[in-house]
Amino acid sequence: MNGNITFTIIKPRAVEKGYIAPILNMIHKAGFKISALKMLQLTQHEAERFYAVHQGKIFYEKLIEFMISGPIVVSILKKENAVEEYRKLIGNTDPEKAEEGTIRKLYAESVRENAVHGSDSDETAAMEACFFFSEADRF
Ligand code: CMP
């Protein structure tokens, strides 16, 4: 059975450009409930831990540099089949390939500065949610 939570980050450039509210509105309209939400700035160490799976890849260093460059918004979202539904809503990792009407098509600048992160599996969603939120922080 597919899980009912996913985890998302609204990334630094999208925050800087004022897209928090438009992105949260798309999330709301798509039927997700917000279980937890906060704004923060990652340290280098936190960003490296969060993206540890990408360590060694060609884009890793620049990705970390970008992810610590300004505040982000992290959130746990609830919906039936949340991971897959949210991945449909955000579109392809590369905004040039993202489908019309998706968050990345509308708000992303490039594959690195791609507006939002979304978990890629139920297991990852659970781990990423725990990275930022305790059980007491979730509603
Ligand atoms: P995200 O969903 O946050 O997960 C890993 C991130 O790495 C991804 O979104 C992109 O921002 C970034 N990324 C993935 N592939 C590339 C790439 N080829 N070049 C630059 N950044 C990438």
XYZ file of C-alpha atoms and ligand atoms in Angstrom:
161
model
C 0.000 0.000 0.000
C 1.306 3.464 -0.827
C 1.888 5.909 2.025
C 0.018 9.093 2.741
C 2.869 11.527 3.421
C 5.530 13.187 1.343
C 8.151 15.784 2.153
C 8.908 18.976 0.239
C 11.367 21.868 0.264
C 10.664 25.229 -1.344
C 14.228 26.081 -2.355
C 16.171 29.358 -1.835
C 15.574 31.018 -5.211
C 11.823 30.327 -5.127
C 11.650 31.756 -1.584
C 13.661 34.826 -2.659
C 11.376 35.402 -5.638
C 8.263 35.417 -3.459
C 6.870 32.079 -4.637
C 6.119 30.562 -1.192
C 2.440 31.518 -1.293
C 1.816 30.592 -4.967
C 3.463 27.194 -4.456
C 1.548 26.507 -1.220
C -1.636 27.509 -3.068
C -0.946 24.924 -5.782
C -0.303 22.330 -3.068
C -3.624 23.241 -1.411
C -5.553 23.176 -4.700
C -4.137 19.734 -5.488
C -5.725 18.404 -2.310
C -2.720 18.081 0.006
C -3.049 18.908 3.712
C -0.084 20.485 5.492
C 1.007 18.306 8.400
C 4.099 20.371 9.332
C 5.748 23.530 7.995
C 8.711 25.775 8.831
C 11.144 28.280 7.318
C 14.856 27.938 8.051
C 18.334 28.247 6.539
C 20.377 25.057 6.233
C 23.959 24.893 7.465
C 26.572 23.342 5.186
C 26.644 20.258 7.420
C 22.852 19.836 7.353
C 22.722 20.245 3.565
C 25.500 17.672 3.119
C 23.650 15.218 5.366
C 20.314 15.787 3.636
C 21.797 15.290 0.154
C 24.315 12.595 1.189
C 22.862 10.225 -1.419
C 24.153 12.579 -4.161
C 27.689 12.876 -2.736
C 30.281 12.323 -5.464
C 27.958 13.348 -8.301
C 29.093 16.122 -10.580
C 26.385 18.539 -9.391
C 26.753 17.838 -5.636
C 29.003 20.744 -4.538
C 26.992 23.366 -6.428
C 23.752 21.868 -5.144
C 24.964 22.230 -1.531
C 26.184 25.768 -2.211
C 22.785 26.669 -3.621
C 20.763 24.982 -0.873
C 22.548 26.949 1.884
C 22.402 30.270 -0.008
C 19.185 31.468 1.632
C 16.115 30.457 3.610
C 13.981 27.515 2.567
C 10.534 26.255 3.537
C 10.236 22.603 4.559
C 6.933 20.801 4.889
C 5.290 17.426 5.358
C 2.276 17.002 3.081
C -0.561 14.541 3.502
C -2.671 12.948 0.778
C -3.469 9.427 -0.330
C -0.561 8.146 -2.458
C 1.256 11.365 -1.517
C 4.714 10.685 -3.018
C 3.450 9.876 -6.501
C 0.739 12.570 -6.465
C 3.242 15.234 -5.413
C 5.781 14.178 -8.025
C 3.065 14.650 -10.650
C 2.312 18.113 -9.277
C 5.957 19.270 -9.295
C 6.927 17.794 -12.686
C 10.299 16.714 -14.078
C 13.490 17.590 -12.123
C 14.570 19.661 -15.124
C 12.073 22.537 -15.626
C 12.720 22.461 -19.394
C 11.288 18.933 -19.435
C 8.570 19.579 -16.838
C 4.973 19.234 -17.967
C 2.841 22.394 -18.464
C 1.097 23.550 -15.300
C 3.523 21.841 -12.914
C 5.253 23.732 -10.090
C 8.680 23.395 -11.677
C 7.432 24.472 -15.099
C 5.939 27.595 -13.536
C 8.516 28.514 -10.902
C 11.873 26.799 -11.557
C 14.892 28.325 -13.272
C 17.147 25.346 -13.922
C 17.716 21.743 -12.916
C 19.696 22.863 -9.863
C 17.466 25.797 -8.959
C 14.332 23.787 -9.563
C 12.005 25.546 -7.095
C 11.028 22.505 -5.016
C 12.224 19.160 -3.773
C 9.838 16.219 -3.473
C 10.544 12.798 -1.922
C 11.070 9.961 -4.400
C 9.653 7.072 -2.311
C 7.691 6.387 0.875
C 10.912 5.353 2.643
C 12.687 8.557 1.634
C 9.632 10.630 2.625
C 9.697 9.143 6.129
C 13.446 9.782 6.493
C 13.290 13.321 5.111
C 10.295 14.204 7.317
C 12.226 12.964 10.398
C 15.248 15.021 9.375
C 13.306 18.242 10.049
C 10.314 17.391 12.248
C 9.732 15.426 15.455
C 6.402 13.651 15.989
C 5.346 16.581 18.238
C 5.813 19.015 15.298
C 3.310 17.134 13.105
C -0.428 17.677 12.982
P 15.955 17.545 -5.660
O 14.589 16.986 -5.852
O 16.153 18.533 -4.556
O 16.990 16.338 -5.475
C 18.343 16.416 -5.823
C 18.664 17.685 -6.535
O 19.861 17.681 -7.260
C 17.608 17.928 -7.602
O 16.376 18.257 -7.013
C 18.251 19.024 -8.413
O 18.106 20.293 -7.816
C 19.706 18.614 -8.313
N 20.133 17.967 -9.553
C 19.762 16.752 -10.003
N 20.367 16.494 -11.187
C 21.129 17.577 -11.465
C 21.980 17.922 -12.530
N 22.174 17.103 -13.554
N 22.601 19.136 -12.490
C 22.427 19.982 -11.450
N 21.613 19.701 -10.391
C 20.974 18.514 -10.409
